[in-house]
mmCIF file of C-alpha atoms in Angstrom:
data_model
loop_
_atom_site.group_PDB
_atom_site.id
_atom_site.type_symbol
_atom_site.label_atom_id
_atom_site.label_comp_id
_atom_site.label_asym_id
_atom_site.label_seq_id
_atom_site.Cartn_x
_atom_site.Cartn_y
_atom_site.Cartn_z
ATOM 1 C CA MET A 1 13.556 -6.779 11.542
ATOM 2 C CA THR A 2 17.060 -6.458 10.333
ATOM 3 C CA LYS A 3 18.383 -3.840 8.048
ATOM 4 C CA ASP A 4 18.615 -6.604 5.572
ATOM 5 C CA ASP A 5 14.773 -7.005 5.323
ATOM 6 C CA ASN A 6 14.219 -3.305 5.323
ATOM 7 C CA LYS A 7 10.732 -3.807 6.578
ATOM 8 C CA GLY A 8 8.541 -0.996 7.427
ATOM 9 C CA GLY A 9 7.609 -3.129 10.673
ATOM 10 C CA ILE A 10 4.646 -1.869 13.089
ATOM 11 C CA LYS A 11 5.800 1.234 12.671
ATOM 12 C CA GLY A 12 5.161 1.036 8.552
ATOM 13 C CA MET A 13 1.990 -0.502 9.167
ATOM 14 C CA VAL A 14 0.486 1.579 11.399
ATOM 15 C CA ASN A 15 1.867 5.081 9.629
ATOM 16 C CA PRO A 16 -1.490 6.705 8.492
ATOM 17 C CA ASN A 17 0.594 9.602 6.675
ATOM 18 C CA ARG A 18 0.352 10.213 2.946
ATOM 19 C CA PHE A 19 -2.175 7.419 2.239
ATOM 20 C CA GLY A 20 -5.343 8.908 2.696
ATOM 21 C CA ILE A 21 -8.479 8.366 4.771
ATOM 22 C CA GLU A 22 -8.457 4.504 3.572
ATOM 23 C CA ARG A 23 -5.143 4.118 5.321
ATOM 24 C CA ILE A 24 -6.645 5.724 8.073
ATOM 25 C CA ALA A 25 -9.428 3.537 8.294
ATOM 26 C CA TYR A 26 -7.531 0.546 8.205
ATOM 27 C CA LEU A 27 -5.781 1.576 11.247
ATOM 28 C CA LEU A 28 -8.879 2.429 13.143
ATOM 29 C CA MET A 29 -10.035 -0.754 12.138
ATOM 30 C CA ARG A 30 -7.161 -2.610 13.538
ATOM 31 C CA LEU A 31 -7.187 -0.513 16.711
ATOM 32 C CA THR A 32 -10.836 -0.713 17.073
ATOM 33 C CA GLY A 33 -10.482 -4.784 16.551
ATOM 34 C CA LEU A 34 -8.159 -5.190 19.203
ATOM 35 C CA GLY A 35 -9.914 -3.151 21.755
ATOM 36 C CA LEU A 36 -13.186 -5.295 21.219
ATOM 37 C CA LEU A 37 -11.202 -8.345 21.643
ATOM 38 C CA GLY A 38 -9.606 -6.976 24.633
ATOM 39 C CA TYR A 39 -13.334 -5.930 25.742
ATOM 40 C CA PHE A 40 -14.843 -9.226 24.918
ATOM 41 C CA ILE A 41 -11.795 -11.071 27.133
ATOM 42 C CA ALA A 42 -12.671 -8.609 29.846
ATOM 43 C CA HIS A 43 -16.241 -9.424 29.531
ATOM 44 C CA VAL A 44 -16.055 -12.943 29.879
ATOM 45 C CA TYR A 45 -13.958 -12.277 33.205
ATOM 46 C CA GLU A 46 -16.704 -9.541 34.370
ATOM 47 C CA THR A 47 -19.539 -12.009 33.893
ATOM 48 C CA SER A 48 -17.628 -15.131 35.631
ATOM 49 C CA ASN A 49 -18.071 -13.099 38.837
ATOM 50 C CA ILE A 50 -21.505 -14.455 38.991
ATOM 51 C CA LEU A 51 -19.997 -17.634 40.268
ATOM 52 C CA ARG A 52 -19.167 -15.146 43.540
ATOM 53 C CA GLY A 53 -22.616 -14.992 43.877
ATOM 54 C CA ARG A 54 -24.791 -12.081 43.992
ATOM 55 C CA MET A 55 -22.362 -9.980 46.643
ATOM 56 C CA GLY A 56 -19.275 -10.655 44.415
ATOM 57 C CA TRP A 57 -21.510 -9.679 41.300
ATOM 58 C CA ASP A 58 -22.602 -6.722 42.638
ATOM 59 C CA ASP A 59 -19.390 -5.415 43.812
ATOM 60 C CA PHE A 60 -17.865 -6.061 40.390
ATOM 61 C CA LEU A 61 -20.356 -4.080 38.373
ATOM 62 C CA ALA A 62 -20.024 -1.338 40.559
ATOM 63 C CA MET A 63 -16.777 -0.692 38.771
ATOM 64 C CA THR A 64 -18.564 0.092 35.660
ATOM 65 C CA GLN A 65 -20.786 2.780 37.687
ATOM 66 C CA THR A 66 -17.957 5.071 38.109
ATOM 67 C CA THR A 67 -16.756 7.764 36.082
ATOM 68 C CA GLU A 68 -13.698 5.928 34.273
ATOM 69 C CA GLY A 69 -16.081 2.617 34.244
ATOM 70 C CA HIS A 70 -18.532 4.754 31.999
ATOM 71 C CA ILE A 71 -15.639 6.491 29.603
ATOM 72 C CA PHE A 72 -14.603 2.681 29.410
ATOM 73 C CA LEU A 73 -17.908 1.982 28.177
ATOM 74 C CA VAL A 74 -18.160 4.875 25.831
ATOM 75 C CA LEU A 75 -14.968 3.729 23.869
ATOM 76 C CA VAL A 76 -16.178 0.630 23.611
ATOM 77 C CA ILE A 77 -19.661 1.780 22.149
ATOM 78 C CA GLY A 78 -17.401 4.106 19.771
ATOM 79 C CA MET A 79 -15.253 1.215 18.795
ATOM 80 C CA CYS A 80 -18.029 -1.555 18.047
ATOM 81 C CA VAL A 81 -20.217 1.186 15.920
ATOM 82 C CA PHE A 82 -17.215 2.034 14.034
ATOM 83 C CA HIS A 83 -16.120 -1.458 13.317
ATOM 84 C CA THR A 84 -19.589 -2.674 12.268
ATOM 85 C CA GLY A 85 -19.956 0.068 9.891
ATOM 86 C CA ASN A 86 -16.611 -0.020 8.293
ATOM 87 C CA GLY A 87 -16.425 -3.503 8.248
ATOM 88 C CA ILE A 88 -19.751 -3.772 6.253
ATOM 89 C CA ARG A 89 -17.899 -1.540 4.112
ATOM 90 C CA ILE A 90 -15.207 -3.749 3.689
ATOM 91 C CA MET A 91 -16.721 -7.156 3.450
ATOM 92 C CA MET A 92 -18.562 -5.998 0.755
ATOM 93 C CA GLY A 93 -15.316 -4.596 -0.875
ATOM 94 C CA HIS A 94 -14.040 -7.937 -0.329
ATOM 95 C CA GLY A 95 -16.644 -9.624 -2.534
ATOM 96 C CA GLY A 96 -15.866 -7.030 -5.252
ATOM 97 C CA VAL A 97 -18.780 -4.830 -4.405
ATOM 98 C CA GLY A 98 -18.429 -1.229 -5.039
ATOM 99 C CA VAL A 99 -14.820 -1.273 -5.648
ATOM 100 C CA GLY A 100 -15.700 0.112 -9.737
ATOM 101 C CA LYS A 101 -15.180 -1.723 -13.162
ATOM 102 C CA PRO A 102 -11.705 -2.320 -14.830
ATOM 103 C CA ALA A 103 -11.009 0.210 -17.374
ATOM 104 C CA ARG A 104 -8.169 2.075 -19.265
ATOM 105 C CA PRO A 105 -6.569 4.231 -16.775
ATOM 106 C CA ASP A 106 -6.036 7.830 -17.747
ATOM 107 C CA TYR A 107 -3.572 10.377 -16.094
ATOM 108 C CA PRO A 108 -3.868 11.226 -13.022
ATOM 109 C CA TYR A 109 -4.746 7.441 -12.497
ATOM 110 C CA ASP A 110 -7.418 8.185 -9.694
ATOM 111 C CA PRO A 111 -7.838 4.424 -8.512
ATOM 112 C CA ALA A 112 -11.511 3.523 -8.974
ATOM 113 C CA SER A 113 -11.146 1.104 -6.118
ATOM 114 C CA GLN A 114 -10.922 4.215 -3.711
ATOM 115 C CA ASN A 115 -13.705 6.116 -4.790
ATOM 116 C CA TYR A 116 -16.719 8.309 -2.945
ATOM 117 C CA ARG A 117 -18.919 5.596 -1.945
ATOM 118 C CA HIS A 118 -15.907 3.943 0.023
ATOM 119 C CA LYS A 119 -14.708 7.578 1.184
ATOM 120 C CA ILE A 120 -18.434 8.058 2.124
ATOM 121 C CA GLY A 121 -18.704 4.729 3.870
ATOM 122 C CA ILE A 122 -15.814 5.574 5.987
ATOM 123 C CA TYR A 123 -16.900 8.924 6.985
ATOM 124 C CA SER A 124 -19.901 7.510 7.655
ATOM 125 C CA SER A 125 -19.104 4.853 10.064
ATOM 126 C CA ILE A 126 -17.017 7.747 11.675
ATOM 127 C CA VAL A 127 -19.728 10.223 12.250
ATOM 128 C CA LEU A 128 -21.966 7.164 13.455
ATOM 129 C CA ALA A 129 -19.462 6.089 16.256
ATOM 130 C CA ALA A 130 -19.068 9.834 17.491
ATOM 131 C CA VAL A 131 -23.059 10.188 17.450
ATOM 132 C CA ALA A 132 -23.211 6.607 19.401
ATOM 133 C CA MET A 133 -20.731 7.721 22.160
ATOM 134 C CA MET A 134 -22.322 11.305 22.728
ATOM 135 C CA TYR A 135 -25.292 9.311 22.999
ATOM 136 C CA GLY A 136 -23.726 6.959 25.599
ATOM 137 C CA MET A 137 -22.443 10.024 27.619
ATOM 138 C CA ALA A 138 -25.531 11.606 27.489
ATOM 139 C CA VAL A 139 -27.265 8.485 28.805
ATOM 140 C CA MET A 140 -24.658 7.273 31.484
ATOM 141 C CA PHE A 141 -23.462 10.790 32.369
ATOM 142 C CA GLY A 142 -26.753 12.694 32.084
ATOM 143 C CA GLU A 143 -28.418 10.847 35.108
ATOM 144 C CA MET B 1 28.128 11.958 7.621
ATOM 145 C CA ALA B 2 25.890 14.984 7.210
ATOM 146 C CA GLN B 3 27.213 17.211 4.536
ATOM 147 C CA VAL B 4 25.788 20.643 3.217
ATOM 148 C CA SER B 5 26.850 21.541 -0.560
ATOM 149 C CA SER B 6 25.677 23.489 -3.129
ATOM 150 C CA ILE B 7 26.258 22.546 -6.602
ATOM 151 C CA GLU B 8 26.210 26.020 -7.957
ATOM 152 C CA ASP B 9 29.522 26.146 -5.955
ATOM 153 C CA GLU B 10 31.085 23.936 -8.539
ATOM 154 C CA ASN B 11 33.227 24.782 -11.540
ATOM 155 C CA ALA B 12 31.404 22.590 -13.567
ATOM 156 C CA PRO B 13 28.398 23.844 -15.837
ATOM 157 C CA ASN B 14 24.999 23.659 -13.936
ATOM 158 C CA LEU B 15 22.428 23.212 -16.613
ATOM 159 C CA LEU B 16 19.569 23.328 -13.904
ATOM 160 C CA SER B 17 21.040 26.964 -12.461
ATOM 161 C CA THR B 18 17.746 28.677 -11.115
ATOM 162 C CA SER B 19 16.904 31.110 -8.250
ATOM 163 C CA LYS B 20 14.916 28.404 -6.549
ATOM 164 C CA SER B 21 16.932 25.535 -4.767
ATOM 165 C CA VAL B 22 15.629 22.435 -2.537
ATOM 166 C CA LEU B 23 17.425 20.735 0.139
ATOM 167 C CA LEU B 24 18.125 17.179 -0.983
ATOM 168 C CA ARG B 25 18.501 14.348 1.727
ATOM 169 C CA ILE B 26 19.877 11.323 0.470
ATOM 170 C CA SER B 27 19.682 7.952 2.422
ATOM 171 C CA ARG B 28 23.382 6.512 2.268
ATOM 172 C CA PHE B 29 23.539 3.123 3.634
ATOM 173 C CA ASN B 30 26.182 -0.093 2.590
ATOM 174 C CA PRO B 31 24.612 -3.291 4.235
ATOM 175 C CA GLU B 32 28.474 -4.721 4.084
ATOM 176 C CA SER B 33 30.021 -2.068 6.179
ATOM 177 C CA ASP B 34 27.265 0.364 7.717
ATOM 178 C CA ASP B 35 25.323 -0.473 10.936
ATOM 179 C CA SER B 36 22.902 1.934 10.288
ATOM 180 C CA SER B 37 21.396 4.348 7.378
ATOM 181 C CA LYS B 38 22.755 7.983 7.286
ATOM 182 C CA PHE B 39 21.414 11.411 5.379
ATOM 183 C CA MET B 40 23.650 13.159 3.062
ATOM 184 C CA GLU B 41 22.340 16.939 2.491
ATOM 185 C CA PHE B 42 22.595 18.777 -0.945
ATOM 186 C CA THR B 43 21.061 21.932 -1.716
ATOM 187 C CA VAL B 44 20.227 21.760 -5.154
ATOM 188 C CA SER B 45 18.869 24.262 -8.129
ATOM 189 C CA TYR B 46 15.743 23.103 -10.097
ATOM 190 C CA GLU B 47 13.336 24.338 -12.378
ATOM 191 C CA LYS B 48 9.474 23.590 -12.455
ATOM 192 C CA TRP B 49 10.171 20.797 -14.888
ATOM 193 C CA THR B 50 12.884 19.189 -12.597
ATOM 194 C CA THR B 51 12.381 15.426 -11.720
ATOM 195 C CA VAL B 52 13.824 13.816 -8.269
ATOM 196 C CA LEU B 53 15.753 11.554 -10.503
ATOM 197 C CA GLU B 54 17.478 14.570 -12.243
ATOM 198 C CA ALA B 55 18.164 16.135 -8.972
ATOM 199 C CA ILE B 56 20.024 12.913 -7.936
ATOM 200 C CA LEU B 57 21.931 12.681 -10.928
ATOM 201 C CA ASP B 58 23.246 16.270 -10.647
ATOM 202 C CA VAL B 59 24.339 15.234 -7.165
ATOM 203 C CA LYS B 60 26.115 12.380 -8.466
ATOM 204 C CA LYS B 61 27.519 14.471 -11.492
ATOM 205 C CA HIS B 62 28.732 17.464 -9.516
ATOM 206 C CA HIS B 63 29.304 16.137 -6.239
ATOM 207 C CA ASP B 64 29.416 12.543 -5.128
ATOM 208 C CA HIS B 65 29.375 10.060 -7.677
ATOM 209 C CA SER B 66 29.087 7.388 -5.390
ATOM 210 C CA VAL B 67 25.569 7.497 -4.602
ATOM 211 C CA ALA B 68 23.950 4.137 -5.641
ATOM 212 C CA VAL B 69 20.502 4.501 -7.701
ATOM 213 C CA ARG B 70 18.991 2.434 -10.201
ATOM 214 C CA TYR B 71 17.576 3.937 -13.110
ATOM 215 C CA SER B 72 17.132 3.381 -16.856
ATOM 216 C CA CYS B 73 14.022 4.945 -18.994
ATOM 217 C CA ARG B 74 13.451 8.300 -17.477
ATOM 218 C CA GLN B 75 9.848 8.334 -18.671
ATOM 219 C CA ALA B 76 7.977 5.891 -15.968
ATOM 220 C CA THR B 77 7.743 2.638 -18.410
ATOM 221 C CA CYS B 78 11.055 0.697 -17.000
ATOM 222 C CA GLY B 79 10.129 0.960 -13.050
ATOM 223 C CA SER B 80 13.739 1.073 -11.919
ATOM 224 C CA CYS B 81 13.804 4.221 -9.833
ATOM 225 C CA GLY B 82 10.997 3.390 -7.350
ATOM 226 C CA MET B 83 12.202 5.143 -3.970
ATOM 227 C CA LEU B 84 10.555 6.712 -0.939
ATOM 228 C CA ILE B 85 10.082 10.352 -1.869
ATOM 229 C CA ASN B 86 9.050 12.535 1.627
ATOM 230 C CA GLY B 87 8.229 9.162 3.106
ATOM 231 C CA LYS B 88 5.480 7.985 0.017
ATOM 232 C CA PRO B 89 6.809 5.600 -2.348
ATOM 233 C CA ARG B 90 6.984 7.274 -6.264
ATOM 234 C CA LEU B 91 9.223 6.924 -9.100
ATOM 235 C CA ALA B 92 11.941 9.150 -8.753
ATOM 236 C CA CYS B 93 11.815 9.954 -12.784
ATOM 237 C CA PHE B 94 7.716 10.867 -12.846
ATOM 238 C CA THR B 95 8.335 13.096 -9.478
ATOM 239 C CA LYS B 96 8.767 16.643 -9.981
ATOM 240 C CA ILE B 97 10.530 18.505 -7.244
ATOM 241 C CA SER B 98 7.811 21.526 -7.757
ATOM 242 C CA GLU B 99 5.235 19.344 -7.329
ATOM 243 C CA LEU B 100 6.310 18.430 -3.857
ATOM 244 C CA ASP B 101 5.289 21.857 -2.347
ATOM 245 C CA SER B 102 8.417 21.435 0.453
ATOM 246 C CA ASN B 103 11.543 22.931 0.792
ATOM 247 C CA VAL B 104 12.975 19.547 1.309
ATOM 248 C CA VAL B 105 13.263 16.606 -0.280
ATOM 249 C CA THR B 106 14.143 13.383 1.609
ATOM 250 C CA VAL B 107 14.975 10.287 -0.661
ATOM 251 C CA GLU B 108 15.203 6.449 0.784
ATOM 252 C CA PRO B 109 15.147 3.343 -0.402
ATOM 253 C CA MET B 110 11.623 1.631 -0.514
ATOM 254 C CA ASN B 111 10.432 -0.279 2.194
ATOM 255 C CA ASN B 112 10.035 -4.025 2.316
ATOM 256 C CA PHE B 113 12.793 -4.582 -0.155
ATOM 257 C CA PRO B 114 16.325 -5.201 1.088
ATOM 258 C CA VAL B 115 18.898 -2.781 0.130
ATOM 259 C CA ILE B 116 21.731 -3.547 -2.041
ATOM 260 C CA ARG B 117 23.156 0.221 -1.212
ATOM 261 C CA ASP B 118 21.803 3.716 -0.765
ATOM 262 C CA LEU B 119 18.395 3.675 -3.182
ATOM 263 C CA ALA B 120 19.081 0.891 -4.957
ATOM 264 C CA VAL B 121 17.107 -2.511 -3.399
ATOM 265 C CA LYS B 122 16.782 -6.367 -4.463
ATOM 266 C CA PHE B 123 13.810 -7.383 -6.361
ATOM 267 C CA GLU B 124 14.425 -10.784 -6.260
ATOM 268 C CA ARG B 125 11.446 -11.390 -3.845
ATOM 269 C CA LEU B 126 9.056 -9.452 -6.172
ATOM 270 C CA PHE B 127 10.016 -11.402 -9.183
ATOM 271 C CA GLU B 128 9.783 -14.652 -7.374
ATOM 272 C CA THR B 129 6.042 -14.254 -6.193
ATOM 273 C CA HIS B 130 5.211 -12.680 -9.590
ATOM 274 C CA GLN B 131 6.722 -16.063 -11.051
ATOM 275 C CA LYS B 132 4.657 -17.828 -8.678
ATOM 276 C CA ILE B 133 1.151 -17.166 -9.774
ATOM 277 C CA LYS B 134 1.951 -17.875 -13.774
ATOM 278 C CA PRO B 135 2.202 -14.904 -15.608
ATOM 279 C CA TYR B 136 1.391 -15.978 -18.917
ATOM 280 C CA LEU B 137 -1.199 -17.546 -20.747
ATOM 281 C CA ILE B 138 -2.230 -20.955 -19.512
ATOM 282 C CA ASN B 139 -4.225 -22.037 -22.549
ATOM 283 C CA GLU B 140 -3.577 -25.667 -24.326
ATOM 284 C CA ASN B 141 -3.918 -24.145 -27.711
ATOM 285 C CA SER B 142 -1.888 -21.058 -26.932
ATOM 286 C CA GLU B 143 1.466 -23.114 -28.758
ATOM 287 C CA LEU B 144 0.641 -21.983 -32.369
ATOM 288 C CA GLU B 145 2.211 -24.276 -35.261
ATOM 289 C CA SER B 146 0.906 -22.057 -37.878
ATOM 290 C CA ASP B 147 -0.863 -18.537 -38.565
ATOM 291 C CA GLU B 148 -4.007 -20.153 -39.206
ATOM 292 C CA ARG B 149 -5.540 -19.314 -35.892
ATOM 293 C CA GLU B 150 -5.887 -16.467 -33.644
ATOM 294 C CA PHE B 151 -7.220 -15.659 -30.361
ATOM 295 C CA LEU B 152 -9.923 -12.885 -31.085
ATOM 296 C CA GLN B 153 -10.921 -10.769 -28.142
ATOM 297 C CA SER B 154 -13.858 -7.989 -28.039
ATOM 298 C CA PRO B 155 -12.894 -4.550 -26.924
ATOM 299 C CA LYS B 156 -15.296 -5.278 -23.602
ATOM 300 C CA GLU B 157 -13.119 -8.337 -23.112
ATOM 301 C CA VAL B 158 -9.878 -6.755 -23.320
ATOM 302 C CA GLU B 159 -11.056 -4.014 -20.930
ATOM 303 C CA GLN B 160 -11.381 -6.362 -18.309
ATOM 304 C CA TYR B 161 -7.525 -6.794 -18.076
ATOM 305 C CA ILE B 162 -5.946 -4.599 -20.128
ATOM 306 C CA GLN B 163 -5.528 -2.074 -16.711
ATOM 307 C CA PHE B 164 -3.853 -4.578 -14.930
ATOM 308 C CA ALA B 165 -1.282 -5.363 -17.781
ATOM 309 C CA ASN B 166 0.014 -1.796 -17.389
ATOM 310 C CA CYS B 167 1.870 -3.027 -14.532
ATOM 311 C CA ILE B 168 5.892 -2.008 -14.805
ATOM 312 C CA LYS B 169 6.787 -4.211 -11.814
ATOM 313 C CA CYS B 170 8.337 -1.244 -10.003
ATOM 314 C CA GLY B 171 7.550 -2.176 -6.724
ATOM 315 C CA LEU B 172 5.638 0.718 -5.242
ATOM 316 C CA CYS B 173 2.806 -0.857 -4.164
ATOM 317 C CA ASN B 174 4.500 -3.619 -2.430
ATOM 318 C CA SER B 175 6.448 -0.871 -0.455
ATOM 319 C CA ALA B 176 3.196 0.922 0.453
ATOM 320 C CA CYS B 177 1.232 -2.311 1.645
ATOM 321 C CA PRO B 178 0.830 -2.302 5.073
ATOM 322 C CA THR B 179 0.924 -6.087 5.571
ATOM 323 C CA MET B 180 4.243 -6.531 3.580
ATOM 324 C CA SER B 181 5.222 -4.269 6.351
ATOM 325 C CA THR B 182 5.097 -7.121 8.762
ATOM 326 C CA ASP B 183 4.668 -10.380 7.048
ATOM 327 C CA SER B 184 7.566 -11.773 4.784
ATOM 328 C CA SER B 185 5.467 -14.396 3.354
ATOM 329 C CA PHE B 186 2.592 -12.338 1.918
ATOM 330 C CA VAL B 187 2.421 -12.732 -1.729
ATOM 331 C CA GLY B 188 1.762 -8.882 -2.289
ATOM 332 C CA PRO B 189 -0.491 -6.384 -4.217
ATOM 333 C CA GLN B 190 1.767 -6.813 -7.318
ATOM 334 C CA ALA B 191 1.823 -10.389 -7.677
ATOM 335 C CA LEU B 192 -2.209 -10.397 -6.833
ATOM 336 C CA ALA B 193 -2.936 -8.014 -9.482
ATOM 337 C CA GLN B 194 -1.160 -10.193 -12.084
ATOM 338 C CA ALA B 195 -2.783 -12.952 -10.931
ATOM 339 C CA TYR B 196 -6.232 -11.044 -11.535
ATOM 340 C CA ARG B 197 -4.997 -9.906 -14.583
ATOM 341 C CA TYR B 198 -4.418 -13.502 -16.624
ATOM 342 C CA VAL B 199 -7.883 -14.724 -14.689
ATOM 343 C CA ALA B 200 -9.947 -11.961 -16.313
ATOM 344 C CA ASP B 201 -8.008 -12.669 -19.535
ATOM 345 C CA SER B 202 -10.695 -14.490 -21.843
ATOM 346 C CA ARG B 203 -8.003 -16.465 -23.607
ATOM 347 C CA ASP B 204 -6.572 -17.751 -20.398
ATOM 348 C CA LYS B 205 -7.695 -21.272 -18.964
ATOM 349 C CA GLY B 206 -5.853 -21.474 -15.860
ATOM 350 C CA LYS B 207 -8.145 -19.492 -13.263
ATOM 351 C CA ASP B 208 -8.376 -22.129 -10.660
ATOM 352 C CA THR B 209 -4.817 -22.865 -10.632
ATOM 353 C CA ARG B 210 -3.789 -19.340 -9.829
ATOM 354 C CA LEU B 211 -6.921 -19.196 -7.437
ATOM 355 C CA ASP B 212 -5.404 -22.389 -5.573
ATOM 356 C CA ILE B 213 -1.852 -20.695 -5.462
ATOM 357 C CA ILE B 214 -2.993 -17.535 -3.993
ATOM 358 C CA ASP B 215 -5.819 -19.527 -1.619
ATOM 359 C CA GLU B 216 -3.198 -19.730 1.146
ATOM 360 C CA SER B 217 -2.745 -18.402 4.447
ATOM 361 C CA HIS B 218 -0.371 -15.853 3.497
ATOM 362 C CA GLY B 219 -1.997 -15.398 0.244
ATOM 363 C CA ILE B 220 -5.106 -13.079 -0.719
ATOM 364 C CA TRP B 221 -6.512 -13.183 2.611
ATOM 365 C CA ARG B 222 -3.716 -11.209 4.099
ATOM 366 C CA CYS B 223 -4.850 -8.126 2.275
ATOM 367 C CA HIS B 224 -7.305 -5.645 4.019
ATOM 368 C CA PHE B 225 -8.146 -3.600 1.527
ATOM 369 C CA ALA B 226 -6.192 -0.699 2.600
ATOM 370 C CA GLY B 227 -5.923 0.587 -0.615
ATOM 371 C CA SER B 228 -2.457 2.047 -0.733
ATOM 372 C CA CYS B 229 -1.181 -0.011 -3.394
ATOM 373 C CA SER B 230 -3.420 1.547 -5.862
ATOM 374 C CA GLN B 231 -2.874 5.301 -4.492
ATOM 375 C CA VAL B 232 0.834 4.701 -5.184
ATOM 376 C CA CYS B 233 0.803 2.853 -8.543
ATOM 377 C CA PRO B 234 2.132 5.129 -11.394
ATOM 378 C CA LYS B 235 0.560 3.580 -14.112
ATOM 379 C CA GLY B 236 -2.931 3.219 -12.778
ATOM 380 C CA VAL B 237 -2.761 -0.192 -12.630
ATOM 381 C CA ASP B 238 -5.330 -0.432 -8.975
ATOM 382 C CA PRO B 239 -4.062 -3.523 -7.630
ATOM 383 C CA ALA B 240 -6.735 -3.092 -4.608
ATOM 384 C CA MET B 241 -9.432 -3.368 -7.269
ATOM 385 C CA GLY B 242 -7.792 -6.621 -8.770
ATOM 386 C CA ILE B 243 -7.522 -8.139 -5.528
ATOM 387 C CA GLN B 244 -10.956 -7.476 -4.473
ATOM 388 C CA PHE B 245 -12.370 -9.213 -7.756
ATOM 389 C CA LEU B 246 -10.191 -12.303 -7.095
ATOM 390 C CA ARG B 247 -11.160 -12.613 -3.690
ATOM 391 C CA GLY B 248 -14.841 -12.441 -5.121
ATOM 392 C CA TYR B 249 -14.094 -15.553 -7.215
ATOM 393 C CA LEU B 250 -13.168 -17.543 -4.319
ATOM 394 C CA LEU B 251 -16.178 -16.079 -2.007
ATOM 395 C CA GLY B 252 -18.423 -17.034 -4.661
ATOM 396 C CA PHE B 253 -19.484 -13.633 -5.374
ATOM 397 C CA ARG B 254 -18.261 -14.039 -9.213
ATOM 398 C CA SER B 255 -17.717 -16.793 -11.323
#
């Protein structure tokens, strides 16, 4: 980016300040999407270890039974739940569902598309992700 | 280049004289001579009704007349004075210093617009994308030769688009959009909202033409519904709503 363009760049894109919970949800959606893509690639690599026979498979699977492996899987659970919940909200919004109706705007011009239904959807996704992560921790670390 | 001065020290009469004062930081940048932007700082007195634009004009009048700022109507109608105020795109004439709740007010040129100088930015690309979506009624009967015909609309039909007709092309939505921060080819929320304005107009027959224009890789599909465009709009246009309705047409949710 040159100064001529004056583009916000990556910094402008990921900056969640001053634009409310919807912008934070946008950032989390992108981060969890990238995280899940990374997990998908790692998962394909992991399962390809079955070609090394039972010993190779067991050796690699043992990595997920460590503390670090459990933390990684807890993060994957959180990313997956948030991405799914928020993704359903966004898909519905993309179809024009739940974004309000056009009307003559009145001051202070609160945008109808950023309504309480979407805010509830975002907070619910965050809470669900947290609950799923706690359950995952209870299962993996509670043995 | 940092410089601290008080307007109250000037000999000229100061109509904004009050006990309250704020540090106004103005971004200075001339693309023809500077490598990077720098901030000049001024201590400005203000009343509870003083707008950021009035403070900038006070600096121009009493301290540094070379500060470049574009403005015209001073009443949020012309859309000329858009800038980043404390990091958020706003109209300087529509933002009171007292509302910012800060002792420091930082003004910078809008993101995603090339800088002409200081706070003034180029609008060519915004107007180009605005023109691209054909911002006029497409109707073979729209060229009236006499006054014997008119296009009647019910209040309900008007309500479908009147909100989006409030756009003053200030560019705040394009500045706030996270996609525009990285994608130079994205058509942008301003143009997309205006596409919906005409698609939703019962007099217009150009829906398919406009949907074809925005149905491209750097078109409507690059919007991820972050909603920042709607949050900064000073006229309540709500571009995010219009964009999702447009996408509803393309996805078959609406007809």
